[in-house]
Structure formats: structure tokens, C-alpha cells
C-alpha atoms as a PDB file:
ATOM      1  CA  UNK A   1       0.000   0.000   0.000  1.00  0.00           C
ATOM      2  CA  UNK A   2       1.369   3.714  -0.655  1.00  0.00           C
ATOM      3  CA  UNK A   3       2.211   5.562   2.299  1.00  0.00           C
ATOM      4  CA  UNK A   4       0.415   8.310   1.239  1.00  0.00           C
ATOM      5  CA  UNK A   5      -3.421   6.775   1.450  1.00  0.00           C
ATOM      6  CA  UNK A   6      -4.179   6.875   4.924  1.00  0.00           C
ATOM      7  CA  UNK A   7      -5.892   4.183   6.941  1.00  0.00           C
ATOM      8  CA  UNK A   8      -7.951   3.892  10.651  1.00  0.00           C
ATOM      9  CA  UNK A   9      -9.543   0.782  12.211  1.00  0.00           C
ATOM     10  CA  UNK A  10     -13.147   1.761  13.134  1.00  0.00           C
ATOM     11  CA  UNK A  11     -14.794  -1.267  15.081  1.00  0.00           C
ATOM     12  CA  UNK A  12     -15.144  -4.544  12.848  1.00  0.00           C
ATOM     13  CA  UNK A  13     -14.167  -1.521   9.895  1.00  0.00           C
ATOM     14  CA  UNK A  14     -10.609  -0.445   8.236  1.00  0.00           C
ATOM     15  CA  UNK A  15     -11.548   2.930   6.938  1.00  0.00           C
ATOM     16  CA  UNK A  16      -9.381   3.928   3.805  1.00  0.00           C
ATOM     17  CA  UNK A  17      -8.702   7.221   1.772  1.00  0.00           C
ATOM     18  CA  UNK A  18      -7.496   5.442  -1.677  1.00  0.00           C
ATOM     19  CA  UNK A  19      -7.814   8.995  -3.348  1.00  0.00           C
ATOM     20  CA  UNK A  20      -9.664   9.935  -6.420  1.00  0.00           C
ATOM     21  CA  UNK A  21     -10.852   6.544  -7.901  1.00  0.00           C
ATOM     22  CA  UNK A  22     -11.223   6.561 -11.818  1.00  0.00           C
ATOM     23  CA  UNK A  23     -14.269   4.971 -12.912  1.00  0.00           C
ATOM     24  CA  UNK A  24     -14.607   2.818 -15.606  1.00  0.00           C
ATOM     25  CA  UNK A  25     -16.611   3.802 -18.967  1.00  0.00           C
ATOM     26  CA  UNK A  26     -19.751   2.789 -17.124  1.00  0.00           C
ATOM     27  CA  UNK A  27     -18.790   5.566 -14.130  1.00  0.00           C
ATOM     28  CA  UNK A  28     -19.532   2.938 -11.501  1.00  0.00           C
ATOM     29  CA  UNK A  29     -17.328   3.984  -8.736  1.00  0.00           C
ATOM     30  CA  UNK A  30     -17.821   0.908  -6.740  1.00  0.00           C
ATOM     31  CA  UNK A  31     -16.544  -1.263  -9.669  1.00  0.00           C
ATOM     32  CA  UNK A  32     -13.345   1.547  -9.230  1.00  0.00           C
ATOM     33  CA  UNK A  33     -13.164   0.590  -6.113  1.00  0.00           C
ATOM     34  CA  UNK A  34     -13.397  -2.871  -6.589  1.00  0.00           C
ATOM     35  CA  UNK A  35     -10.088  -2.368  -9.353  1.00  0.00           C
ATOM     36  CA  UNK A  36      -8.133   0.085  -6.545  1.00  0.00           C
ATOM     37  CA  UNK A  37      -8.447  -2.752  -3.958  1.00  0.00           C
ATOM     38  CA  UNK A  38      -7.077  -5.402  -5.941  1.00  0.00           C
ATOM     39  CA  UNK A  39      -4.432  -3.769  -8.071  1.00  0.00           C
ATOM     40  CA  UNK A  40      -3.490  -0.938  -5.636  1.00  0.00           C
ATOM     41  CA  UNK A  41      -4.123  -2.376  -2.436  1.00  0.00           C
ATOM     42  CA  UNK A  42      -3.194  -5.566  -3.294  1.00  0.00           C
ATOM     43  CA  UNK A  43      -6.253  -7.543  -2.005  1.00  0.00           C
ATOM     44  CA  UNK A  44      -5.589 -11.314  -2.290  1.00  0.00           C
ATOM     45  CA  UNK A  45      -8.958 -12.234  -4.897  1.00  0.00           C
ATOM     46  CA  UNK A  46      -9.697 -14.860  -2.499  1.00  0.00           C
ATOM     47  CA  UNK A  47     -10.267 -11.968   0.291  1.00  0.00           C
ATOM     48  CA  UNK A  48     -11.899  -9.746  -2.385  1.00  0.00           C
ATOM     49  CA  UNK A  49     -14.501 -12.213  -3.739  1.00  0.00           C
ATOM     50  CA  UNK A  50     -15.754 -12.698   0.070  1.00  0.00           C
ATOM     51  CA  UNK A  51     -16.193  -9.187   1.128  1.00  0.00           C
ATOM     52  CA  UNK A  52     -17.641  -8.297  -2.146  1.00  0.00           C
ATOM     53  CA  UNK A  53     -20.109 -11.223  -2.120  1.00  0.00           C
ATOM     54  CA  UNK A  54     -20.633 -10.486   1.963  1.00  0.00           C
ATOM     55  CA  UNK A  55     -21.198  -6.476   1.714  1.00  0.00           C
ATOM     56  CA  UNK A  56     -17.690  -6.024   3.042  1.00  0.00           C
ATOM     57  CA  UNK A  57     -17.347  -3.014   0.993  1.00  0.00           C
ATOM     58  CA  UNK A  58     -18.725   0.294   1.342  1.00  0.00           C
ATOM     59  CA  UNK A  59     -18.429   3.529  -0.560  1.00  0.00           C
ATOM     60  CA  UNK A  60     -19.025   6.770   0.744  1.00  0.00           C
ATOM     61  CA  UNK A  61     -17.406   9.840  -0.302  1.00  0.00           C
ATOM     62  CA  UNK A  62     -13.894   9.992  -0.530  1.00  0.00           C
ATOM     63  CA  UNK A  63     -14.000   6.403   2.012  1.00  0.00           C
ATOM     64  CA  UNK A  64     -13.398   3.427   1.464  1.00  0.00           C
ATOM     65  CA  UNK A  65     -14.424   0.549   4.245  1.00  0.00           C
ATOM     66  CA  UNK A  66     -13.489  -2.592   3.941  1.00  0.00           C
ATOM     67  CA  UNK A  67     -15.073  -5.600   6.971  1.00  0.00           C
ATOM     68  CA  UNK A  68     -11.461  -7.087   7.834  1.00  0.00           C
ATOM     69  CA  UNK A  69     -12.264  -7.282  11.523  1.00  0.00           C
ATOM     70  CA  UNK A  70     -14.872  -9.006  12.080  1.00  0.00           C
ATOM     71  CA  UNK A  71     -14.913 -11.137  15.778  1.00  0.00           C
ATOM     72  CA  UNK A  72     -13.314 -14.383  15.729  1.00  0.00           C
ATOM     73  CA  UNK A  73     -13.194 -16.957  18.331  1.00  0.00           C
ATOM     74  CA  UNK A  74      -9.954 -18.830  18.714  1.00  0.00           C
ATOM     75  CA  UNK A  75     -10.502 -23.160  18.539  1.00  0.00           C
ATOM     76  CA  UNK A  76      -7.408 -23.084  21.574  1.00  0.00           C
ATOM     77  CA  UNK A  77      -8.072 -23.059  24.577  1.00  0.00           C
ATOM     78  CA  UNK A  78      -6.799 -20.361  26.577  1.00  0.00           C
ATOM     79  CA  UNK A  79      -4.539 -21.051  28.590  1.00  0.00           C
ATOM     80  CA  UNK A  80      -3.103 -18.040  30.988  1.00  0.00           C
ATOM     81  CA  UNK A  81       0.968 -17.643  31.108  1.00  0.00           C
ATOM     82  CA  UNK A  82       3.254 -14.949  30.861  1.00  0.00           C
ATOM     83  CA  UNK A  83       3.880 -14.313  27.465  1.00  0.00           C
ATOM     84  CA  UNK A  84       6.167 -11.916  25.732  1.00  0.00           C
ATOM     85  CA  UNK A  85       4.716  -9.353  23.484  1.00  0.00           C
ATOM     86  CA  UNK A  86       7.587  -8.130  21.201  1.00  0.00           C
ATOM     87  CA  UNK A  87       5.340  -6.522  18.041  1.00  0.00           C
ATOM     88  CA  UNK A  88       1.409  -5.864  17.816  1.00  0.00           C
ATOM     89  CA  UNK A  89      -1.132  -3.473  15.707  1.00  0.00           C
ATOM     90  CA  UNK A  90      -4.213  -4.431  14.291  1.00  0.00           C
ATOM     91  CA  UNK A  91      -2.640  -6.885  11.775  1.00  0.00           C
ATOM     92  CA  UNK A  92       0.319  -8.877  13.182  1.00  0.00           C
ATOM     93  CA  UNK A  93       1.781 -10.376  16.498  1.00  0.00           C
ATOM     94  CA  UNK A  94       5.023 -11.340  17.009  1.00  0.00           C
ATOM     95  CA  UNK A  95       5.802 -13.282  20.590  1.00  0.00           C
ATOM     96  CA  UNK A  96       8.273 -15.144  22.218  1.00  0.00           C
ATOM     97  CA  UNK A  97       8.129 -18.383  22.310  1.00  0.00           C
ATOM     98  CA  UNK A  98      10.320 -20.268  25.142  1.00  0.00           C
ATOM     99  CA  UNK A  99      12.375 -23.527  25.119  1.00  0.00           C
ATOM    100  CA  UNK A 100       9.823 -26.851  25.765  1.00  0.00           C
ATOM    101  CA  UNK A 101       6.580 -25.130  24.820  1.00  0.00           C
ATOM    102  CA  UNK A 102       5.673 -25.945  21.189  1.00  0.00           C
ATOM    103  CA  UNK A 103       3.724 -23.847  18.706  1.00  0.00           C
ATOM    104  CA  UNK A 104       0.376 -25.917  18.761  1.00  0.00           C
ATOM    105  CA  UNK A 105      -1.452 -28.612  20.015  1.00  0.00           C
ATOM    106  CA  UNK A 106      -0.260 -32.056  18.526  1.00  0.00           C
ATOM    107  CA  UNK A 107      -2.477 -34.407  20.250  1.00  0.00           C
ATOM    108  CA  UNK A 108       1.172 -35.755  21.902  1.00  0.00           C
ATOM    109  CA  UNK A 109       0.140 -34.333  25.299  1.00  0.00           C
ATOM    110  CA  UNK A 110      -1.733 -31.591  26.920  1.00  0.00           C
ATOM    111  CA  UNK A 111       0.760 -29.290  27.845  1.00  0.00           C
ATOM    112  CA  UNK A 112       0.010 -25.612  26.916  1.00  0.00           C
ATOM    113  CA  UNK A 113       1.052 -24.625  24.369  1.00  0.00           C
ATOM    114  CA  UNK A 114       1.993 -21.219  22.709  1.00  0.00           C
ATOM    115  CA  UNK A 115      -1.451 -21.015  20.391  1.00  0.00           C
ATOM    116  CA  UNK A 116      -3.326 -21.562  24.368  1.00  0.00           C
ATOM    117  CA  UNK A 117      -1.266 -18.727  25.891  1.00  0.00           C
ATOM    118  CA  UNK A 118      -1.909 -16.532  22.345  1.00  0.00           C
ATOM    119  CA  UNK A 119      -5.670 -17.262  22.755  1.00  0.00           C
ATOM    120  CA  UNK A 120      -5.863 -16.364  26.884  1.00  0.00           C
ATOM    121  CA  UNK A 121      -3.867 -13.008  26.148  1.00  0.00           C
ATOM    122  CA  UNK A 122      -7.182 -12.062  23.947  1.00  0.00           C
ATOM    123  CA  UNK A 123      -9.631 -13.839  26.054  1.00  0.00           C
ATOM    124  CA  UNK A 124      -7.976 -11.704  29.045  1.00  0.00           C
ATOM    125  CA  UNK A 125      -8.585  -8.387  27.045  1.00  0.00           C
ATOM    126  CA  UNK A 126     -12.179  -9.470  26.061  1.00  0.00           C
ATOM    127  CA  UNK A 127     -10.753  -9.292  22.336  1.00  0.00           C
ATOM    128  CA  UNK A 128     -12.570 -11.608  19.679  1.00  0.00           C
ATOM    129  CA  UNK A 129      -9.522 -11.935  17.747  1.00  0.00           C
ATOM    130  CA  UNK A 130      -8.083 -15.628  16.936  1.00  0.00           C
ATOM    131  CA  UNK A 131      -4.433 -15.463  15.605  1.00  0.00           C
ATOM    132  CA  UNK A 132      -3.349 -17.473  12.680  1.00  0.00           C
ATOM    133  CA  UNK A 133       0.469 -18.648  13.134  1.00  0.00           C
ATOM    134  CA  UNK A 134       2.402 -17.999  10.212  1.00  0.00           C
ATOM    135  CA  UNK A 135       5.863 -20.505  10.609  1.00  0.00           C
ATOM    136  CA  UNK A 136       6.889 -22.686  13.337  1.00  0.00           C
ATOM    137  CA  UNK A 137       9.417 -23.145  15.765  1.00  0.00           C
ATOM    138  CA  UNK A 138      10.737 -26.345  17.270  1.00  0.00           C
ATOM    139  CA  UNK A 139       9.551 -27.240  20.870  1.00  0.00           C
ATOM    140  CA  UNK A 140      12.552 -26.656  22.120  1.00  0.00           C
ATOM    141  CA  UNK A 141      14.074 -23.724  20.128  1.00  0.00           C
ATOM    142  CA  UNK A 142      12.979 -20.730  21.396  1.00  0.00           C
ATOM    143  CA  UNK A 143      12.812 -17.126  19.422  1.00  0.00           C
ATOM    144  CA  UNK A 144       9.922 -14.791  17.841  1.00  0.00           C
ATOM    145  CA  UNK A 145       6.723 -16.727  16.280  1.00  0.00           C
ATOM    146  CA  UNK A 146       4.768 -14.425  13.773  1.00  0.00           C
ATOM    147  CA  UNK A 147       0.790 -14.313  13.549  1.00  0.00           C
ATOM    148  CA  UNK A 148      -1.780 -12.742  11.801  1.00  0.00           C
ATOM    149  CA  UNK A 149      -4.688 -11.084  13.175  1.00  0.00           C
ATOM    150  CA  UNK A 150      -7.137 -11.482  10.469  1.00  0.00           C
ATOM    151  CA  UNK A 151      -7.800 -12.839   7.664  1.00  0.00           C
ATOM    152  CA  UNK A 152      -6.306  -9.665   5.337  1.00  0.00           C
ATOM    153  CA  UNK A 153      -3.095 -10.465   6.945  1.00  0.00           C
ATOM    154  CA  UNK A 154      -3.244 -14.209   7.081  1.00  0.00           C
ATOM    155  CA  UNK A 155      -3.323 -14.555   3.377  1.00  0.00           C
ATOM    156  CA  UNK A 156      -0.997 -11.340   2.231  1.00  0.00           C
ATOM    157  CA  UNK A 157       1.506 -13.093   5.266  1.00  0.00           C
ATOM    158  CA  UNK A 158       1.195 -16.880   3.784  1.00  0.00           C
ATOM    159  CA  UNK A 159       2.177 -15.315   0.481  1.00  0.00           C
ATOM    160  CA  UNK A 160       5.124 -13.720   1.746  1.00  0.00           C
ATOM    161  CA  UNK A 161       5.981 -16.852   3.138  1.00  0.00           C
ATOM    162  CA  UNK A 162       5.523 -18.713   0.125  1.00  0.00           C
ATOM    163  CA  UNK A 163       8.105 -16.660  -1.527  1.00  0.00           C
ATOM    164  CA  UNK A 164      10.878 -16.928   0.986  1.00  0.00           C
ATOM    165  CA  UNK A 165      10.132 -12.896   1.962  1.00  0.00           C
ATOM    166  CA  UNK A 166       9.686 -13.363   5.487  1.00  0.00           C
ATOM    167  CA  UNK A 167      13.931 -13.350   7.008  1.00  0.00           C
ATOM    168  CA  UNK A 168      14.322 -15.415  10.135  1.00  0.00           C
ATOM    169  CA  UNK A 169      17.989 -15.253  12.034  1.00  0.00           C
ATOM    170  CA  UNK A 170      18.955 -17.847  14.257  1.00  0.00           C
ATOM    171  CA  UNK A 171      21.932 -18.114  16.735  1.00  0.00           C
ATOM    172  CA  UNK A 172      23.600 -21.355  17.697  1.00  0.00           C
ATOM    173  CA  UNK A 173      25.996 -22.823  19.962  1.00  0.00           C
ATOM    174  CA  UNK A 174      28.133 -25.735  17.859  1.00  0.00           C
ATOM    175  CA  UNK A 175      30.489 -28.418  18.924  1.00  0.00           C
ATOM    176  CA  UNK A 176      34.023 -27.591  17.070  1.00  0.00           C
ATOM    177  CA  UNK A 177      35.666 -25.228  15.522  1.00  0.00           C
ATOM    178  CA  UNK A 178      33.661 -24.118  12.366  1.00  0.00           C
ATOM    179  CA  UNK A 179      35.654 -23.101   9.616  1.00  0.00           C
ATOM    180  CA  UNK A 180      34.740 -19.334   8.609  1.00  0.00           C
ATOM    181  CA  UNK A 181      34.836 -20.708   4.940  1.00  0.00           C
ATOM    182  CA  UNK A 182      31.881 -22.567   5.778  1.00  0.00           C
ATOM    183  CA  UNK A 183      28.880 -19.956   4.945  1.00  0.00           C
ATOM    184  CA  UNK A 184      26.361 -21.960   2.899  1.00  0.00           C
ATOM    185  CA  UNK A 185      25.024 -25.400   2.916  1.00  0.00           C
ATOM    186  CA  UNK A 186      22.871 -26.299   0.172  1.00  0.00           C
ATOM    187  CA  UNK A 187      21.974 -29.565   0.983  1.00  0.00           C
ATOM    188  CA  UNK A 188      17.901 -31.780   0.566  1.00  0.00           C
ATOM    189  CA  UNK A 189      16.407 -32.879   3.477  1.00  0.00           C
ATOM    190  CA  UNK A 190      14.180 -36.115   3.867  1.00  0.00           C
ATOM    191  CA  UNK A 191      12.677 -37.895   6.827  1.00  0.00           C
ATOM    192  CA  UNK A 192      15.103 -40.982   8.509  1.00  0.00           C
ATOM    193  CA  UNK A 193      13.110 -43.963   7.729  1.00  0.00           C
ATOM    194  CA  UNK A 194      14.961 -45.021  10.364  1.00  0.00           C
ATOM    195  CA  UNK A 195      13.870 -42.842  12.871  1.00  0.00           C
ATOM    196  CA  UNK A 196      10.534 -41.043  12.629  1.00  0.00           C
ATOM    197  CA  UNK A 197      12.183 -37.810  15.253  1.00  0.00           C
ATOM    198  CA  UNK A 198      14.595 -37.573  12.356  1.00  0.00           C
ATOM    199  CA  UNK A 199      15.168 -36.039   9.541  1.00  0.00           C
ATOM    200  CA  UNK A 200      18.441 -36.076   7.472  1.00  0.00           C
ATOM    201  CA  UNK A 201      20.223 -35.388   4.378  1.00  0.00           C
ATOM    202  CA  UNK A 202      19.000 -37.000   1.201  1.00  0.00           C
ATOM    203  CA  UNK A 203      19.309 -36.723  -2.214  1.00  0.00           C
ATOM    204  CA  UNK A 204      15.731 -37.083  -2.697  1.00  0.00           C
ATOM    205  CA  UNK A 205      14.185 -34.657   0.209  1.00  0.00           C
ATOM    206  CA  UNK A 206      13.245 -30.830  -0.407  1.00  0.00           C
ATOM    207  CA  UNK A 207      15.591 -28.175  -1.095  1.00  0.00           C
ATOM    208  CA  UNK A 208      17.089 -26.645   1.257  1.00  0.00           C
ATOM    209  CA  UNK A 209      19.331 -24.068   2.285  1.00  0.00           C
ATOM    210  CA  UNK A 210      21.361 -22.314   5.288  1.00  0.00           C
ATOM    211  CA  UNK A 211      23.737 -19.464   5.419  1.00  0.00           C
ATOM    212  CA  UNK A 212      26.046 -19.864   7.786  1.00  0.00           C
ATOM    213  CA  UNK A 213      27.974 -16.929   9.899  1.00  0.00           C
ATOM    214  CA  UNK A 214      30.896 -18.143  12.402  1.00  0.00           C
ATOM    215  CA  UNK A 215      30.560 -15.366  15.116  1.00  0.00           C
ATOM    216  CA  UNK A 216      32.992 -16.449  17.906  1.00  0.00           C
ATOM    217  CA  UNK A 217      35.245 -19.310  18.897  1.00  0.00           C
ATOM    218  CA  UNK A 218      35.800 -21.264  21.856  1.00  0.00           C
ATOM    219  CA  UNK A 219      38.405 -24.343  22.870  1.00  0.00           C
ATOM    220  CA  UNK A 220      35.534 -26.716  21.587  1.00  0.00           C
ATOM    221  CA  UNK A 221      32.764 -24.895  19.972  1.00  0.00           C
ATOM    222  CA  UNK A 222      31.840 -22.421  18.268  1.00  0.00           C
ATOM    223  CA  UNK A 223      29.101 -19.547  18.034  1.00  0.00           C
ATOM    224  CA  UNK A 224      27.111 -19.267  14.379  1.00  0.00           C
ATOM    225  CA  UNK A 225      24.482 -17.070  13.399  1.00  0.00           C
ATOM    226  CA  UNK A 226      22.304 -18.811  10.738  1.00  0.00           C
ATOM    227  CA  UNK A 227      19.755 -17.515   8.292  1.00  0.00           C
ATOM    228  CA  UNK A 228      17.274 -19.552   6.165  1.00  0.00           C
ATOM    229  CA  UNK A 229      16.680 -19.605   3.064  1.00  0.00           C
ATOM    230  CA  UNK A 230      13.801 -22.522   3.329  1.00  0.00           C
ATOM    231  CA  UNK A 231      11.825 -23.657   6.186  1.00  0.00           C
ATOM    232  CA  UNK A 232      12.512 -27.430   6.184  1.00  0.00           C
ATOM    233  CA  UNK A 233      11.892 -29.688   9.649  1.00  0.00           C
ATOM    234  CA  UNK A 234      15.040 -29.282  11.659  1.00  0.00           C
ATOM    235  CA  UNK A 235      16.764 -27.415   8.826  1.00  0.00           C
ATOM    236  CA  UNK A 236      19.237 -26.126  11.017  1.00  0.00           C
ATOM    237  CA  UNK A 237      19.942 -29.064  13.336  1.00  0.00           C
ATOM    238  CA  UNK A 238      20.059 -31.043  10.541  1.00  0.00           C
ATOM    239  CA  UNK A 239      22.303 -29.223   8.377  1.00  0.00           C
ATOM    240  CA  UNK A 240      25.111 -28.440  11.358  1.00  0.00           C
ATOM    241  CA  UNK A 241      25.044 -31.948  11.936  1.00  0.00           C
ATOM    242  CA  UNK A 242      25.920 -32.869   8.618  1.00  0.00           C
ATOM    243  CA  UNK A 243      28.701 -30.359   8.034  1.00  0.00           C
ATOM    244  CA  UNK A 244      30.168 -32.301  11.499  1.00  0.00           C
ATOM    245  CA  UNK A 245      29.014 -29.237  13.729  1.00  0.00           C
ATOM    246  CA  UNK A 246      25.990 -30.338  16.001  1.00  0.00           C
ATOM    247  CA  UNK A 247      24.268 -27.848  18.132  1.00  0.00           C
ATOM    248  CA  UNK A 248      25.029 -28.656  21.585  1.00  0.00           C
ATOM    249  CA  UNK A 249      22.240 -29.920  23.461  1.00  0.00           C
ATOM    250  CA  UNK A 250      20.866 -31.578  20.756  1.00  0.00           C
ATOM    251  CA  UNK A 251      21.350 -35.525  21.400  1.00  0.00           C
ATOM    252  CA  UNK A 252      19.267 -36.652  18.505  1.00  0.00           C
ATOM    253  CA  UNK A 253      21.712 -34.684  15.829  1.00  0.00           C
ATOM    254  CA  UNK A 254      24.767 -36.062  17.756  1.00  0.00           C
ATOM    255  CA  UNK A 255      24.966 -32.982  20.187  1.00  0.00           C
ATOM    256  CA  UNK A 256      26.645 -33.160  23.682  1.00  0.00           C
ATOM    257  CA  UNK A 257      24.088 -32.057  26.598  1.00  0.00           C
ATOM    258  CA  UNK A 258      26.509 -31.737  29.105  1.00  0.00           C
ATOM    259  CA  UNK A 259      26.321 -27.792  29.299  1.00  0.00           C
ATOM    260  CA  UNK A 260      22.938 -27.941  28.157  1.00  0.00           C
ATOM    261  CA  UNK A 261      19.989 -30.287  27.933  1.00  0.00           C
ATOM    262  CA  UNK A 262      18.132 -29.175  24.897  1.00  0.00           C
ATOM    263  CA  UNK A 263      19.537 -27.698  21.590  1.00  0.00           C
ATOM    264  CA  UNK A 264      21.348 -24.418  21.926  1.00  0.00           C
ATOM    265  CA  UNK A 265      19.405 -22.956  19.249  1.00  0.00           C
ATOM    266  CA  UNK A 266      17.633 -19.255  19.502  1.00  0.00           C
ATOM    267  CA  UNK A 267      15.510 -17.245  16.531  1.00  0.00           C
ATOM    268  CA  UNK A 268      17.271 -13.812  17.476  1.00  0.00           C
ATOM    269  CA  UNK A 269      15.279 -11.924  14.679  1.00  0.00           C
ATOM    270  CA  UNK A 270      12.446 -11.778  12.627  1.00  0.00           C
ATOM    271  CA  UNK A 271      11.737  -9.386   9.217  1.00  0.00           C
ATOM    272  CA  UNK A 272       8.481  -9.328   7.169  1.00  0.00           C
ATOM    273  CA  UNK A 273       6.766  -6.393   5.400  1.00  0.00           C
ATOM    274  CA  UNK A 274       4.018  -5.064   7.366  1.00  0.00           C
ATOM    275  CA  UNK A 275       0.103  -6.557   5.135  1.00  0.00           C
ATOM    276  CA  UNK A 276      -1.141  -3.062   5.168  1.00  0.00           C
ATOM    277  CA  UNK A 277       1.453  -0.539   4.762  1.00  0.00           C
ATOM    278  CA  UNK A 278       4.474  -2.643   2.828  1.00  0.00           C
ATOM    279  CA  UNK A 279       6.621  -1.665   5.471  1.00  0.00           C
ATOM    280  CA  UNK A 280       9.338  -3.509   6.637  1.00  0.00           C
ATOM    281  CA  UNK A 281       8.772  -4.507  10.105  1.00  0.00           C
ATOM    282  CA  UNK A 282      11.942  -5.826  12.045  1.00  0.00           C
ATOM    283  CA  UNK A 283      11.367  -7.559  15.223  1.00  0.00           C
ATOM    284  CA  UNK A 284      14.278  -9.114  17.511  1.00  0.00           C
ATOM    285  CA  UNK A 285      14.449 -11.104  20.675  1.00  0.00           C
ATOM    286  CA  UNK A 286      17.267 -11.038  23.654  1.00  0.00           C
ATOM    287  CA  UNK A 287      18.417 -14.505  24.338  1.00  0.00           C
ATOM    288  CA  UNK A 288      17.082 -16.819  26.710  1.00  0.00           C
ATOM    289  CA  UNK A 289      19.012 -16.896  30.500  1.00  0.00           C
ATOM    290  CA  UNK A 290      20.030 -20.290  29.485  1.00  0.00           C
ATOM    291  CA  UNK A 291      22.176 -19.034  25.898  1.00  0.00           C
ATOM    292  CA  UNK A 292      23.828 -16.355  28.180  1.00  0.00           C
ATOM    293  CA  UNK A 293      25.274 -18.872  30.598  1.00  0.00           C
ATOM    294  CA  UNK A 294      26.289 -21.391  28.037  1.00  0.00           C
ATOM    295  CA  UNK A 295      28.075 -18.246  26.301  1.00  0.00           C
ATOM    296  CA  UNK A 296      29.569 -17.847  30.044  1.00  0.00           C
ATOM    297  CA  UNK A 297      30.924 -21.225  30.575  1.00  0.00           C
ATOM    298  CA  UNK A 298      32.551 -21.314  26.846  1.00  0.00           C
ATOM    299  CA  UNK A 299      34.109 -18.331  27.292  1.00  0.00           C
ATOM    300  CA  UNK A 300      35.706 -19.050  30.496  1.00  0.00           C
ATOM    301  CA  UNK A 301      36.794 -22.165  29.343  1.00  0.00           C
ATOM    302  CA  UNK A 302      38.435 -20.283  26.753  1.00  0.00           C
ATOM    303  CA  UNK A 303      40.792 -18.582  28.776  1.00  0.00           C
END
């Protein structure tokens, strides 16, 4: 969207100024409208068919309204915890999500998960609003987990995804010395038939691909920051473990836990272009206590 057309949320309502619209040879300004939204705006058809079909667009004047918020009632169930807010409007959320909690409900157990504490922090603020999450973490990596708040978002988000626009930055402790040559492994990745946990290298699994950037050394390990390129199951684990560096903490890559007992493995940033605006949102997020003392005990082992 260009920053110059001006937007406000009014109730269930995103009011818009899109600016003289140009009718077509018929002068129907509503079938202007119609043409602004999708080619200026950027309305996924999907999106547009519904609210056109629903009366989710109204004229009058120089406003536009579109219906992007109506009241939604999350399928979770809430579930109150303390939960990190590090980004919110009326469009996106970005939280923190700790070590050992995982993203949503797998049917594995009923521990809470993040999706429960998402869906008690709007149930607290009497909010009808029911987050979609837009990638995945591994239980036990921790770092920012992005949602969107409507359905606008949800699908203008899940495109970005789709074409590898949404940067994610991870941090890891390794075992070894990584060599600073090593800044790219391009490598597929397939499930272990061996091992359903598991997934590994294999020439005929998914593309995939991780830039690698060797940050510090220790006497046994080393400090990378990662960034991905695809989103595949254990990308990261996987591919560190193949180029002989596992993250430590992680036993089922071949990781030591005596330092630390799950992988040392942190999202320390997230980057996306806001739905709405087409401005690029960066969100980051300090390490967990656990990172900083591993850092301390490598470090004085060092010297």
C-alpha cells in the first residue's frame, strides 16, 4: 500500500482514503473501487470475492471501508501464562516463544502450548480476535513466532511466506571449531526412515538451504548465526550436523548435553513487510538466560 493513502480501524471496519478513484466507462465507482483494492491495495482475490459477495465493501465519499475485523473466536483453549509481546497493531503479532513449549497442540500431550497462551492473552482483554500462526518453531528452540490477526493479513503473510520474503535469524551454539569458509550449505532434506524424530540429508528430500555466519570461537565450539533460506523440519539441526558441527544440546543430531539439555538454538530476529502498509517490520528477541550462561561457561573455558 502507498504511504500516502491513509488508513484507521473503526470497530469490525478499516476505513481507507485510496484517493480519487477513476471509474470505468460505465462511471460505476464501486466497480473503481473494486479495481483500486485489488491492483493498488493488493487484495488477495480470495479476500476480495468474500467481502464483495458479503457487503464487506462500502463507498461513501472519498472512504473506502473494507469488513477485515470481524470477531473471531480462537478453537485453543486459553490457557493463561506470561507471554512476551515483542510486536502488535491491528494486523500482526510477534511473541516469544520459550524452550519446551511448542507452537500448537499435537495431540502428543496436553501441555500448553503457545497457540493456548496466544488465545488467553485475547480472552484476558475481552478481544474476539483468533491469531493465525504464520511458521513454526521447534519445541525446544525458542525465538519470535509471527501471527496474523485477520484474515487480510493471514493470506498477504502466507504469500510472503511462500516466496521466501519473510527473514528469520537464528543463533547457535556448535560443537568444534567451524571453519569461517563454511557460509552456505545447500543440501535436501528427507525424513530418517529409520527414525521417525529424524530427519536427514537425502538426495531425494526438499531443497534446502542455510547461510552460515561463524561469530565467535571457543576451545571446543563455536558460536554461528544462521539464516534460512527454506523452512525445512530441523533445517538447522540437521544441516550443522551434517557439516560435522551439532548444536550442543541436541542428542538426537549427535549434540553433547553436558552444558545444556536441549539444543542451543535461539531465533534472534524476525523481518516481514508489514500486510497493510508494505513496510518492513523488524522484530528481535534477547536470548534466553540459558544461551547467556552457556556463552559464560565457553568463554571461560576459553581462557
Amino acid at each position: 500500500m502507498s504511504p500516502r493513502i491513509t488508513s484507521q480501524k473503526r470497530g469490525e471496519w478499516l476505513e481507507l482514503m485510496p484517493g480519487k478513484l477513476i471509474p470505468p466507462e460505465n462511471g460505476d465507482r464501486f466497480a473503481a473501487a473494486i479495481i483500486w483494492l485489488r491492483n493498488v491495495l493488493g487484495v488477495p482475490p480470495k479476500l476480495l470475492l468474500t467481502l464483495e459477495n458479503e457487503g464487506g465493501i462500502k463507498l461513501a465519499g472519498d472512504r473506502l471501508r473494507l469488513h477485515l475485523f470481524p470477531p473471531k473466536q480462537s478453537q485453543y483453549e486459553p490457557h493463561a501464562h506470561e507471554l512476551t509481546v515483542l510486536y502488535e497493531d491491528d494486523f500482526c503479532l510477534v511473541v516469544h516463544k520459550p524452550v519446551g513449549v511448542k507452537v500448537h497442540p499435537d495431540g502428543a500431550d496436553r501441555r500448553p502450548t503457545l497457540a493456548n497462551m496466544v488465545a488467553a492473552l485475547y480472552s484476558e482483554r475481552n478481544e474476539a480476535v483468533a491469531p493465525a500462526h504464520i511458521h513454526r518453531l521447534d519445541e525446544f528452540t525458542s525465538g519470535p513466532v509471527l501471527y496474523a490477526k485477520n484474515e487480510y493479513a493471514h493470506l498477504k503473510l502466507d504469500e510472503a511466506m511462500s516466496r521466501k520474503e519473510i527473514g528469520r535469524r537464528y543463533v547457535a551454539f556448535v560443537q568444534g571449531i567451524v571453519d569461517p569458509t563454511l557460509t552456505i550449505i545447500d543440501q535436501p532434506i528427507g525424513k530418517d526412515r529409520h527414525h521417525n524424530q529424524r530427519r536427514r540429508v537425502s538426495p531425494t528430500g526438499k531443497p534446502a538451504v542455510t547461510r552460515v555466519e561463524v561469530a565467535e570461537q571457543y576451545s571446543s565450539a563455536s558460536l554461528v548465526r544462521l539464516k534460512l533460506e527454506t523452512g525445512r523440519t530441523h533445517q538447522i539441526r540437521v544441516h550443522m550436523s551434517y557439516a560435522g558441527h551439532p548444536l550442543l544440546g541436541d542428542d538426537i543430531y549427535g549434540g553433547s548435553t553436558a552444558l545444556i539439555s536441549h539444543q542451543a538454538l535461539h531465533g534472534e530476529s524476525l523481518s516481514f513487510r508489514h500486510p497493510l502498509t508494505g513496510e518492513m517490520i523488524h522484530v528481535t528477541d534477547p536470548w534466553p538466560t540459558a544461551m547467556n550462561i552457556l556463552r559464560g561457561q565457553l568463554l571461560a573455558s576459553k581462557t
